[in-house]
Amino acid sequence: MGAPEIATAVLDVRNLSVAFATHTGPVAAVHDVSFTVAPGETLALVGESGSGKSVTSLAVMRLTPPAPRTRLDGQALFRSRDGTVRDLLAVPERAMRALRGNEIAMIFQEPMTSLNPVQRVGDQIAEAVMTHRPVGRREALDRAEHLLARVGISDARRRLAAFPHHLSGGMRQRVMIAMALACDPALLIADEPTTALDVTVQAQILELLQDLQRETGMAIVFITHNLGVVAEIADRVMVMYAGRIVEQGEVGPVMRAPLMPYTQGLLRAVPTLTVSDGFVPLTSIPGTVPSPTALPPGCAFEPRCPYALPGLCDATTPPLDDAFDGQQVRCLRWDAVAALEARP
Amino acid sequence: MSIMALTPPPIPRDGPLLRVDRLRQWFSSGGFMSPRLTVRAVEDVTFEIGRGEILGLVGESGSGKSTLGRAVLRVTDLTDGRVVFDGQDVSTLSKRQLRPLRARMQMIFQDPFASLNPRMTVGQIVGAPLRIQNPGISRSEVEARVGDALRTVGLADSHAERYPHEFSGGQRQRIGIARAFVLAPDFLVADEPVSALDVSIQAQVVNLLMEIKRKLDLTILFISHDLAVVGHVCDRVAVMYLGRIVEIADTRTLFRNPRHPYTEALFSAVPVADPSRRRQRILLKGDLPSPLAPPSGCAFRTRCRYAIPACAEAVPPLAHIGGGHQKACIRDDLALQPAC
């Protein structure tokens, strides 16, 4: 196999599947997921718990349990700063360690559990710098101070000496972001980075990430279950259900006119900031997300789908179809559904 | 249906079901070898909840909303002030004196994973309030009422034999709701009841809660940081900041005509699931100040874009501005952005 072509993308994931070994046999958590992210672009990965969105990102970072406990198939082609393209699923662990925290950075939901509670935040950021750059401690600490200031922490010099428990949740997430930016990553994977934060602080962090992206041109993969956040931050969105991509496209079309009944249901279920006379029942999706060990035959969403046709949707697993303008949908009846949805 | 038939409805009385008067809840730490520190988690809070009403309580984490919810249920010993439940002052009642009232006041918690004992079956969990309130109750009666409660929340009788880990988050929250309703209470504190759930499940649980509320004519204190859910569910809303209520009004008035800058900023920060409506938001500076050392005067002034020197001088009182709308802000000249 020659050097793979990935055009302009920073990350090009092709046919990624992830299966975990369990005592009852392998359980597939992610099936045949393909997507790309370009420099300066934000791709949102949306789905409910168990949809496979976090597993997808962990697999790309090679942070799933090692083989044979996890089986990874497919490719995750990453373009380095020097232009070389490597398959993250195939490089040796040593090379992967050199990439993590360097050219690919990751931030998580709960900053308290990701930070070392007994190390000063300045030292933690400096360590991230020294791991990947040939600099001494003093220089690394200067860089840490600069990074703290850049993520909007006032009095950065003094904050270098703070321990994580001295800081609020929002400040800790800023420290995590500073650490992630330590080596100017080309790709930032953010897994629910604002979910544990208050709305006022969430708004600050989203704004910060957008500013930093404008400055650095990094690509962001933003994992979230919050469709409001998607609308705020994403250029493109990928909706996952039961381990598969069920819809993807530009954020505008997908959120304004979703084609997949699951996306439609999700968007309707989000309560909007309005007032009504008396309680109007919220639109819910009946049932629950199927267990990965007991996926229904055919379309995984069929048991909950208002448009499901017996004999069709419960018999055939739908492919990911190209609809229009790069929008893709996994539904056998998407054109019929679109016609039904368009009716007043 | 049947869980309601077992307990006679309370005799309707006049006045609000719950009255909270100048409530204070302080917590102290340190003292031995270290300076004594006092957190004024709830400070000088006064409000009422009418019978059958749902009052929303919103605010950031650390604002004291959960502490207030626990204080009105007398889970804690009040530092000062009064809680009057259905005409009876419960502020100083002992645990034993409170027990009969507990049947009428229940709570639903946020985390359906932490709030159910993993070693108890669902039947034991839901039946526990019945056994505690009626020590002589027969086994068959408990089973019958647990079965009723489980069916009311959309589960099956047979689920009583199973353990919490066998259920999804949404189903566990249903179990927590069944436990709260098995005694057919009149008053419920729901502390972030749907925050831990996925969107599609959240809507199911909100609808279920509202259906039971209607059947039992419940009065609810609905604590949430999700303003959209609060807007759908609540009749009135109180906004808390650093232990105090800073604004309270009926939901429509609060959403259409907020009068406190903090309420405006909270609304503005809510992300809207419509990419064509990306707007300029009012970004609050910094975080909630430490409740150990709140700013002087108005606690919000350090993050408020409308603050003037006078804001530092005195704590603004929660003043009536007509139509049951109250706000704690000395500025009357502001034109604030509505939520919708």
XYZ file of C-alpha atoms in Angstrom:
684
model
C 0.000 0.000 0.000
C 1.504 3.335 -1.044
C 1.317 6.629 0.805
C -2.394 7.261 1.273
C -3.997 10.360 -0.258
C -6.021 12.455 2.144
C -6.326 15.689 0.165
C -6.419 18.616 2.586
C -7.821 16.863 5.632
C -5.936 16.733 8.908
C -7.728 13.551 9.854
C -9.340 11.093 7.490
C -11.022 8.169 9.226
C -11.941 5.320 6.920
C -14.215 2.415 7.796
C -13.375 2.460 11.489
C -14.871 -0.387 13.485
C -14.259 -1.035 17.155
C -15.179 -4.223 18.977
C -14.560 -5.021 22.642
C -13.917 -8.541 23.858
C -16.310 -9.496 26.654
C -16.872 -12.748 28.476
C -19.856 -13.370 26.215
C -17.920 -12.679 23.034
C -16.981 -9.602 21.004
C -19.305 -6.582 21.215
C -19.172 -4.117 18.339
C -19.283 -0.551 19.668
C -18.524 1.286 16.412
C -19.359 0.054 12.918
C -17.784 1.282 9.720
C -17.382 4.965 10.585
C -15.752 7.279 8.012
C -15.241 11.034 8.279
C -12.717 13.798 7.622
C -11.777 17.028 9.363
C -9.989 19.871 7.584
C -7.696 22.480 9.169
C -9.689 25.244 10.849
C -12.833 23.157 10.766
C -15.001 21.974 13.657
C -16.746 18.653 13.268
C -19.329 17.877 15.923
C -19.957 14.258 16.813
C -23.416 13.992 18.329
C -25.203 11.109 19.929
C -26.733 9.806 23.125
C -24.929 7.667 25.689
C -23.882 4.414 24.081
C -23.934 5.765 20.534
C -20.201 5.160 20.088
C -19.136 8.798 19.825
C -16.571 8.661 22.617
C -15.295 5.238 21.560
C -14.714 6.615 18.053
C -12.497 9.383 19.411
C -10.683 7.106 21.843
C -9.961 4.663 19.015
C -8.509 7.460 16.876
C -6.255 8.388 19.813
C -5.512 4.682 20.370
C -6.703 5.008 23.949
C -9.007 1.995 23.866
C -7.741 -1.049 25.810
C -4.981 -2.801 23.829
C -5.537 -5.890 21.683
C -6.838 -8.483 22.189
C -9.311 -6.685 24.458
C -10.182 -4.286 21.661
C -10.231 -4.969 17.966
C -9.730 -1.938 15.729
C -10.388 -2.146 11.999
C -10.084 0.493 9.305
C -7.755 3.460 9.050
C -7.314 6.815 10.764
C -5.030 8.807 8.483
C -3.421 11.803 10.155
C -1.415 14.485 8.375
C 1.515 15.712 10.463
C 2.889 19.233 10.434
C 5.685 18.080 8.126
C 3.133 16.762 5.626
C 3.669 13.062 6.231
C 0.516 10.993 6.434
C 0.312 8.131 8.884
C -2.356 5.638 9.860
C -2.870 6.171 13.592
C -4.290 2.669 13.937
C -1.091 1.146 12.519
C 1.792 3.219 13.937
C 3.788 1.731 16.820
C 2.767 2.802 20.328
C 5.992 4.787 20.677
C 5.158 6.949 17.656
C 1.625 7.363 18.934
C 2.954 8.641 22.269
C 4.994 11.238 20.412
C 1.830 12.446 18.674
C -0.512 12.550 21.658
C -0.418 15.847 23.489
C 1.770 17.143 20.701
C 0.189 17.233 17.256
C -3.063 15.695 18.494
C -4.458 16.913 21.784
C -7.508 15.877 23.732
C -9.662 17.473 26.424
C -12.245 15.655 28.480
C -15.496 16.326 30.274
C -14.308 16.401 33.861
C -11.164 18.466 34.236
C -10.749 17.466 37.886
C -10.189 13.831 37.004
C -7.851 14.679 34.118
C -5.559 16.909 36.169
C -3.104 15.596 38.726
C -4.495 16.750 42.090
C -1.095 16.869 43.820
C 0.882 18.750 41.173
C 0.832 22.500 40.611
C -0.919 23.426 37.356
C 2.164 25.287 36.096
C 4.268 22.143 36.447
C 1.603 20.061 34.723
C 1.536 22.363 31.705
C 5.341 22.649 31.687
C 5.588 18.871 31.702
C 3.397 18.717 28.603
C 5.762 21.175 26.909
C 8.972 19.407 28.003
C 7.699 16.008 26.883
C 7.582 17.113 23.269
C 9.982 20.053 23.028
C 13.725 20.247 23.763
C 13.357 22.963 26.390
C 14.349 23.337 30.024
C 12.024 23.771 32.977
C 12.364 27.544 33.149
C 11.499 28.003 29.496
C 8.641 25.507 29.792
C 7.224 27.431 32.758
C 7.397 30.672 30.762
C 5.476 28.938 28.007
C 2.948 27.692 30.619
C 2.434 31.236 31.858
C 1.925 32.470 28.312
C -0.601 29.660 27.684
C -2.554 30.405 30.863
C -2.809 34.054 29.855
C -3.929 32.998 26.396
C -6.812 30.902 27.714
C -8.030 33.901 29.689
C -6.656 33.207 33.163
C -5.781 36.470 34.818
C -2.702 36.781 36.988
C -1.150 33.832 35.144
C 2.254 34.010 36.879
C 0.660 33.483 40.287
C -1.745 30.801 39.002
C 1.191 28.626 37.935
C 1.587 27.717 41.597
C -2.074 26.805 42.122
C -3.219 23.237 42.670
C -6.278 22.035 40.713
C -8.506 22.123 43.806
C -7.817 25.835 44.157
C -9.564 26.426 40.854
C -13.219 26.445 39.831
C -14.553 24.011 37.222
C -14.336 26.595 34.467
C -10.759 27.524 35.401
C -9.744 23.863 35.446
C -11.144 23.404 31.968
C -9.121 26.452 30.889
C -6.019 24.811 32.356
C -6.802 21.625 30.406
C -7.158 23.669 27.239
C -3.860 25.446 27.955
C -2.194 22.062 28.345
C -3.767 20.786 25.132
C -2.465 23.831 23.265
C 1.042 23.446 24.714
C 2.484 22.096 21.479
C 0.233 23.801 18.909
C -1.804 20.749 17.963
C -3.099 20.358 14.425
C -6.065 18.451 15.802
C -7.960 18.906 19.064
C -10.391 16.222 20.168
C -12.773 17.675 22.749
C -14.970 15.063 24.454
C -17.936 16.827 26.118
C -15.652 19.625 27.338
C -18.474 21.843 28.593
C -20.974 19.276 29.844
C -19.963 19.597 33.504
C -19.949 23.401 33.392
C -22.628 25.981 34.052
C -24.177 27.635 31.004
C -22.456 30.935 31.693
C -19.056 29.241 31.900
C -19.879 26.983 28.950
C -20.459 30.089 26.831
C -17.021 31.404 27.876
C -15.271 28.133 26.995
C -16.994 27.807 23.599
C -15.995 31.356 22.749
C -12.421 30.647 23.855
C -12.177 27.508 21.687
C -13.473 29.420 18.666
C -10.980 32.255 19.219
C -8.099 29.817 19.580
C -9.169 27.969 16.453
C -9.240 31.215 14.460
C -5.727 32.011 15.693
C -4.119 28.615 15.214
C -6.132 26.982 12.440
C -6.399 23.741 14.370
C -9.092 21.254 13.452
C -11.534 20.374 16.231
C -13.544 17.209 16.708
C -16.152 18.227 19.262
C -18.054 15.405 20.929
C -21.299 16.404 22.586
C -24.852 15.340 23.253
C -26.014 18.974 23.361
C -27.536 20.072 20.065
C -27.506 23.703 21.186
C -23.731 23.515 21.539
C -23.494 21.907 18.081
C -25.390 24.799 16.550
C -23.055 27.255 18.278
C -19.711 25.772 17.393
C -19.791 23.258 14.535
C -19.187 23.643 10.811
C -20.211 20.079 10.100
C -22.046 17.546 12.217
C -22.078 13.781 12.364
C -24.945 12.083 14.200
C -24.297 8.630 15.631
C -26.792 6.016 16.771
C -25.990 2.521 18.042
C -22.393 2.704 16.798
C -23.145 3.919 13.282
C -23.194 7.276 11.554
C -26.832 7.894 10.731
C -26.551 11.378 9.286
C -23.807 13.826 8.455
C -23.435 17.105 6.650
C -23.088 20.859 7.025
C -24.499 22.021 10.339
C -27.096 24.351 8.747
C -28.906 21.823 6.539
C -28.661 18.981 9.070
C -30.173 21.030 11.879
C -32.710 22.920 9.782
C -33.906 20.010 7.660
C -32.659 16.735 9.121
C -33.342 13.718 6.919
C -32.892 10.881 9.403
C -35.953 10.326 11.619
C -33.609 9.951 14.606
C -32.065 13.394 14.071
C -35.548 14.812 13.586
C -36.682 13.252 16.865
C -33.618 14.471 18.752
C -34.078 18.043 17.572
C -37.763 17.990 18.510
C -36.964 16.608 21.948
C -34.727 19.555 22.849
C -36.865 22.012 24.775
C -36.495 25.543 23.450
C -36.280 28.700 25.511
C -39.944 29.645 25.240
C -42.978 30.027 27.442
C -46.398 28.554 26.804
C -49.778 28.726 28.484
C -49.780 25.641 30.648
C -47.639 22.583 30.132
C -47.265 21.350 26.577
C -45.883 17.800 26.652
C -42.357 17.591 25.253
C -41.879 15.539 22.119
C -39.999 12.434 23.135
C -38.575 9.491 21.257
C -40.323 6.377 22.579
C -38.252 3.479 23.900
C -34.545 3.411 24.605
C -31.248 3.094 22.769
C -30.727 -0.616 21.980
C -27.975 -2.492 23.769
C -24.933 -3.146 21.544
C -25.259 -6.828 22.422
C -28.827 -6.985 21.164
C -29.113 -4.723 18.134
C -32.376 -5.134 16.267
C -32.126 -6.649 12.785
C -32.318 -4.099 10.006
C -32.121 -0.432 10.958
C -31.109 -0.003 14.627
C -33.570 2.879 15.010
C -36.506 0.953 13.495
C -38.175 -0.003 16.834
C -38.396 3.701 17.812
C -39.017 5.193 14.387
C -42.393 6.782 13.547
C -41.798 6.190 9.818
C -40.634 2.566 10.016
C -42.186 0.198 7.466
C -42.572 -3.395 8.634
C -40.949 -5.838 6.261
C -38.492 -3.222 5.031
C -36.850 -1.331 7.892
C -36.697 -4.356 10.201
C -35.177 -6.535 7.486
C -32.390 -4.573 5.808
C -29.561 -2.573 7.379
C -29.685 0.701 5.461
C -26.501 2.022 3.809
C -25.269 5.566 4.352
C -26.831 7.257 1.308
C -25.688 10.456 -0.343
C -28.691 12.759 -0.214
C -27.914 16.269 -1.414
C -25.076 18.768 -1.033
C -22.831 16.338 0.753
C -25.509 15.463 3.290
C -25.534 11.759 4.004
C -28.279 9.779 5.691
C -28.719 6.175 6.793
C -32.391 5.560 6.145
C -34.095 3.404 3.519
C -37.001 5.808 3.312
C -35.313 9.179 3.635
C -36.854 10.643 0.460
C -40.335 9.463 1.458
C -39.735 10.797 4.986
C -38.547 14.146 3.598
C -41.769 14.414 1.560
C -43.873 13.578 4.636
C -41.928 16.038 6.798
C -42.339 18.818 4.216
C -46.123 18.601 4.481
C -47.563 21.188 6.851
C -54.900 5.515 39.588
C -54.816 3.054 42.413
C -51.935 4.611 44.347
C -54.030 7.708 44.674
C -57.081 5.821 45.897
C -55.239 4.470 48.928
C -54.511 7.765 50.623
C -57.337 10.243 51.099
C -56.559 13.620 49.551
C -55.549 16.232 52.123
C -58.313 18.585 53.217
C -57.862 21.689 51.086
C -56.800 24.646 53.191
C -56.182 28.244 52.401
C -52.812 29.846 51.935
C -49.683 28.590 50.233
C -48.567 25.005 50.782
C -45.043 26.106 51.580
C -43.868 29.352 53.076
C -40.203 30.093 53.574
C -39.380 33.112 55.665
C -35.911 34.668 55.957
C -34.291 31.264 55.725
C -30.602 30.947 56.452
C -28.492 27.853 56.013
C -24.873 28.262 56.998
C -22.176 25.628 57.130
C -19.013 25.902 59.176
C -15.711 24.195 58.712
C -12.325 24.367 60.351
C -12.087 25.578 63.929
C -9.418 23.231 65.237
C -5.904 24.490 64.393
C -7.377 26.451 61.488
C -9.547 29.529 61.193
C -13.262 28.883 61.411
C -14.854 29.396 58.022
C -18.551 29.915 57.446
C -20.257 29.339 54.121
C -23.501 31.239 53.909
C -25.030 28.752 51.455
C -28.523 30.218 51.789
C -28.961 33.734 53.082
C -32.194 35.539 53.875
C -34.450 33.667 51.462
C -38.188 34.313 51.505
C -40.747 32.843 49.093
C -43.997 30.895 48.902
C -45.275 28.056 46.765
C -49.028 27.906 46.183
C -50.961 24.634 46.206
C -50.555 22.787 42.926
C -47.909 25.209 41.787
C -44.500 24.406 40.311
C -41.816 26.848 41.343
C -38.592 26.642 39.362
C -35.296 27.355 41.115
C -32.441 28.200 38.777
C -28.868 29.330 39.211
C -25.287 28.194 38.673
C -23.664 25.440 40.701
C -22.748 26.892 44.071
C -25.717 29.256 44.076
C -27.320 27.353 46.962
C -30.320 25.964 45.106
C -29.825 22.352 46.201
C -29.099 23.438 49.770
C -32.338 25.405 49.751
C -34.216 22.355 48.450
C -32.820 20.218 51.254
C -33.464 22.894 53.866
C -37.174 23.216 53.056
C -37.511 19.442 53.462
C -35.713 19.792 56.800
C -32.986 17.373 55.727
C -30.713 19.881 57.456
C -31.138 21.864 60.679
C -31.894 25.445 59.737
C -29.482 28.135 60.869
C -32.220 30.730 61.065
C -35.622 31.572 59.623
C -38.822 29.592 59.238
C -40.270 26.939 56.962
C -44.040 26.632 57.221
C -45.542 23.579 55.531
C -49.310 23.558 55.119
C -49.771 25.985 57.984
C -47.445 24.116 60.344
C -44.075 25.547 61.353
C -41.583 22.750 60.714
C -38.440 24.821 61.311
C -37.631 23.381 64.708
C -39.359 19.992 64.671
C -37.260 17.019 65.742
C -36.619 14.047 63.479
C -39.370 12.113 65.236
C -41.856 14.933 64.956
C -40.994 15.271 61.275
C -41.592 11.623 60.436
C -45.352 11.797 59.787
C -44.800 14.883 57.627
C -42.171 13.093 55.538
C -44.941 11.040 53.946
C -46.221 14.278 52.442
C -42.870 15.723 51.322
C -40.651 13.745 48.974
C -37.572 14.281 46.872
C -36.224 13.148 43.490
C -32.473 13.314 42.949
C -30.336 14.076 39.944
C -28.122 11.044 39.689
C -30.130 7.861 39.195
C -26.923 5.869 39.644
C -26.022 7.244 43.077
C -29.478 7.568 44.584
C -30.543 3.906 44.447
C -28.973 1.340 46.775
C -27.301 -1.222 44.483
C -27.843 -4.052 47.006
C -31.593 -3.585 47.252
C -34.111 -4.849 44.730
C -36.330 -2.306 43.043
C -39.219 -3.646 45.113
C -37.316 -3.026 48.358
C -36.274 0.461 47.211
C -39.760 1.569 46.219
C -41.349 -0.208 49.200
C -38.984 1.304 51.802
C -41.002 4.530 52.337
C -44.158 2.435 52.854
C -42.515 0.237 55.497
C -40.996 3.209 57.290
C -44.259 5.118 57.409
C -46.461 2.105 58.228
C -44.435 -0.338 60.355
C -47.300 -2.814 60.532
C -48.007 -2.948 56.818
C -48.499 -6.405 55.322
C -46.187 -7.858 52.730
C -48.976 -8.238 50.197
C -50.059 -4.625 50.617
C -46.488 -3.403 50.030
C -46.250 -5.586 46.940
C -49.547 -4.291 45.601
C -48.648 -0.646 46.129
C -45.120 -1.068 44.744
C -46.640 -2.720 41.686
C -49.044 0.206 41.260
C -46.221 2.720 41.597
C -44.055 0.876 39.081
C -46.877 0.689 36.554
C -47.609 4.398 37.047
C -44.034 5.254 36.026
C -44.143 2.957 33.009
C -42.349 -0.067 34.447
C -43.777 -3.552 35.047
C -44.612 -5.367 38.322
C -41.976 -7.942 37.487
C -39.247 -5.263 37.667
C -39.628 -5.295 41.461
C -37.476 -8.432 41.641
C -34.553 -6.857 39.786
C -31.607 -4.733 40.896
C -30.828 -1.127 39.861
C -27.808 -2.076 37.728
C -30.107 -3.972 35.374
C -31.765 -0.714 34.301
C -30.821 2.179 32.025
C -30.454 5.736 33.357
C -33.969 6.703 32.271
C -35.482 3.601 33.878
C -33.579 4.236 37.106
C -34.935 7.752 37.225
C -38.409 6.214 36.852
C -37.619 4.009 39.866
C -36.606 7.124 41.839
C -39.888 8.747 40.836
C -41.876 5.656 41.879
C -40.163 5.784 45.288
C -41.073 9.457 45.666
C -44.714 8.871 44.717
C -45.483 5.591 46.459
C -46.721 7.519 49.537
C -48.794 9.913 47.394
C -47.123 13.065 48.761
C -48.421 16.628 48.305
C -45.059 18.276 47.961
C -42.031 17.279 45.959
C -38.537 18.690 45.671
C -37.151 17.610 42.296
C -33.420 18.350 42.280
C -32.204 18.313 38.666
C -34.453 15.324 37.923
C -33.606 15.073 34.222
C -30.127 16.582 33.999
C -28.309 13.259 33.871
C -30.527 11.839 31.121
C -30.158 11.797 27.348
C -32.336 14.253 25.429
C -34.756 11.665 24.064
C -35.209 10.153 27.540
C -35.337 13.540 29.285
C -38.533 14.425 27.434
C -40.148 11.106 28.470
C -39.311 11.675 32.135
C -40.485 15.320 32.139
C -43.791 14.258 30.583
C -44.179 11.448 33.130
C -43.484 13.808 36.014
C -46.056 16.282 34.745
C -48.648 13.542 34.265
C -48.228 12.368 37.853
C -48.214 15.967 39.067
C -51.592 16.527 37.440
C -53.085 13.322 38.833
C -51.893 13.936 42.392
C -52.300 17.726 42.274
C -48.727 17.990 43.479
C -46.848 21.091 44.482
C -43.266 21.015 43.227
C -40.019 22.866 43.856
C -38.243 22.174 40.576
C -34.496 22.752 40.852
C -32.702 22.893 37.528
C -29.948 24.642 35.667
C -31.740 23.980 32.364
C -33.727 27.135 31.693
C -35.519 25.648 28.699
C -36.939 22.773 30.760
C -37.863 25.221 33.517
C -39.710 27.399 30.984
C -41.793 24.426 29.878
C -42.585 23.054 33.293
C -42.775 25.834 35.874
C -45.496 28.325 36.773
C -43.082 30.669 38.511
C -39.306 30.866 38.600
C -36.855 32.055 41.245
C -33.282 32.890 40.230
C -30.570 32.354 42.845
C -27.104 33.839 42.981
C -24.636 33.140 45.764
C -27.235 32.069 48.307
C -29.867 34.708 47.647
C -32.907 34.961 45.403
C -32.159 37.832 43.034
C -35.341 37.683 40.959
C -38.660 35.869 41.131
C -41.657 36.150 38.828
C -44.161 34.073 36.913
C -42.429 32.231 34.092
C -43.836 34.346 31.272
C -42.865 37.626 32.934
C -39.384 36.394 33.817
C -38.694 35.140 30.275
C -40.243 38.121 28.490
C -39.246 40.879 30.864
C -36.291 39.948 33.068
C -35.336 42.750 35.418
C -32.116 41.458 36.984
C -28.872 41.562 34.946
C -27.969 38.070 36.143
C -31.218 36.636 34.768
C -30.471 38.316 31.445
C -26.958 36.843 31.348
C -28.217 33.349 32.227
C -30.722 33.407 29.374
C -28.163 34.781 26.987
C -25.728 31.945 27.730
C -28.156 29.154 26.796
C -27.065 27.633 23.476
C -29.880 27.516 20.947
C -30.198 24.514 18.611
C -30.523 26.704 15.534
C -27.325 27.605 13.667
C -28.983 30.573 11.935
C -29.537 32.143 15.349
C -25.906 32.352 16.460
C -25.959 35.610 18.323
C -23.829 37.949 20.284
C -24.051 36.692 23.799
C -23.547 38.507 27.046
C -20.451 36.823 28.367
C -20.141 36.973 32.121
C -16.651 37.653 33.313
C -15.088 35.017 35.517
C -16.772 32.510 37.783
C -19.116 32.588 40.719
C -17.190 34.256 43.598
C -16.363 32.085 46.597
C -19.295 31.898 49.013
C -16.680 32.073 51.790
C -15.895 35.650 50.810
C -18.797 37.124 48.864
C -18.323 40.615 47.439
C -19.752 43.471 49.496
C -23.078 44.945 48.516
C -24.649 43.175 45.543
C -22.825 39.842 45.178
C -23.287 39.917 41.406
C -21.641 43.307 40.891
C -18.183 41.786 40.181
C -19.534 40.139 37.021
C -22.266 42.627 36.150
C -21.852 44.845 33.118
C -24.267 47.388 34.545
C -22.593 47.753 37.956
C -22.155 51.258 39.365
C -20.242 52.319 42.516
C -23.448 52.334 44.587
C -23.802 48.560 43.985
C -20.919 47.922 46.404
C -22.570 49.731 49.284
C -25.480 47.598 50.443
C -27.090 44.254 49.635
C -30.023 45.205 47.413
C -33.334 44.032 48.907
C -35.622 41.734 46.928
C -38.156 44.440 46.108
C -41.669 44.087 44.701
C -42.062 45.747 41.308
C -45.669 44.780 40.668
C -47.598 41.677 39.606
C -45.733 39.400 42.002
C -42.448 40.231 40.259
C -39.548 40.826 42.651
C -35.944 41.739 41.898
C -32.850 42.545 43.913
C -31.141 45.211 41.823
C -30.859 48.917 42.507
C -30.866 49.852 38.826
C -34.327 50.626 37.474
C -33.114 52.190 34.248
C -32.039 49.016 32.408
C -33.567 47.650 29.211
C -32.647 43.971 29.467
C -32.830 41.359 26.696
C -35.703 38.880 27.040
C -35.164 35.123 26.745
C -37.532 34.785 23.820
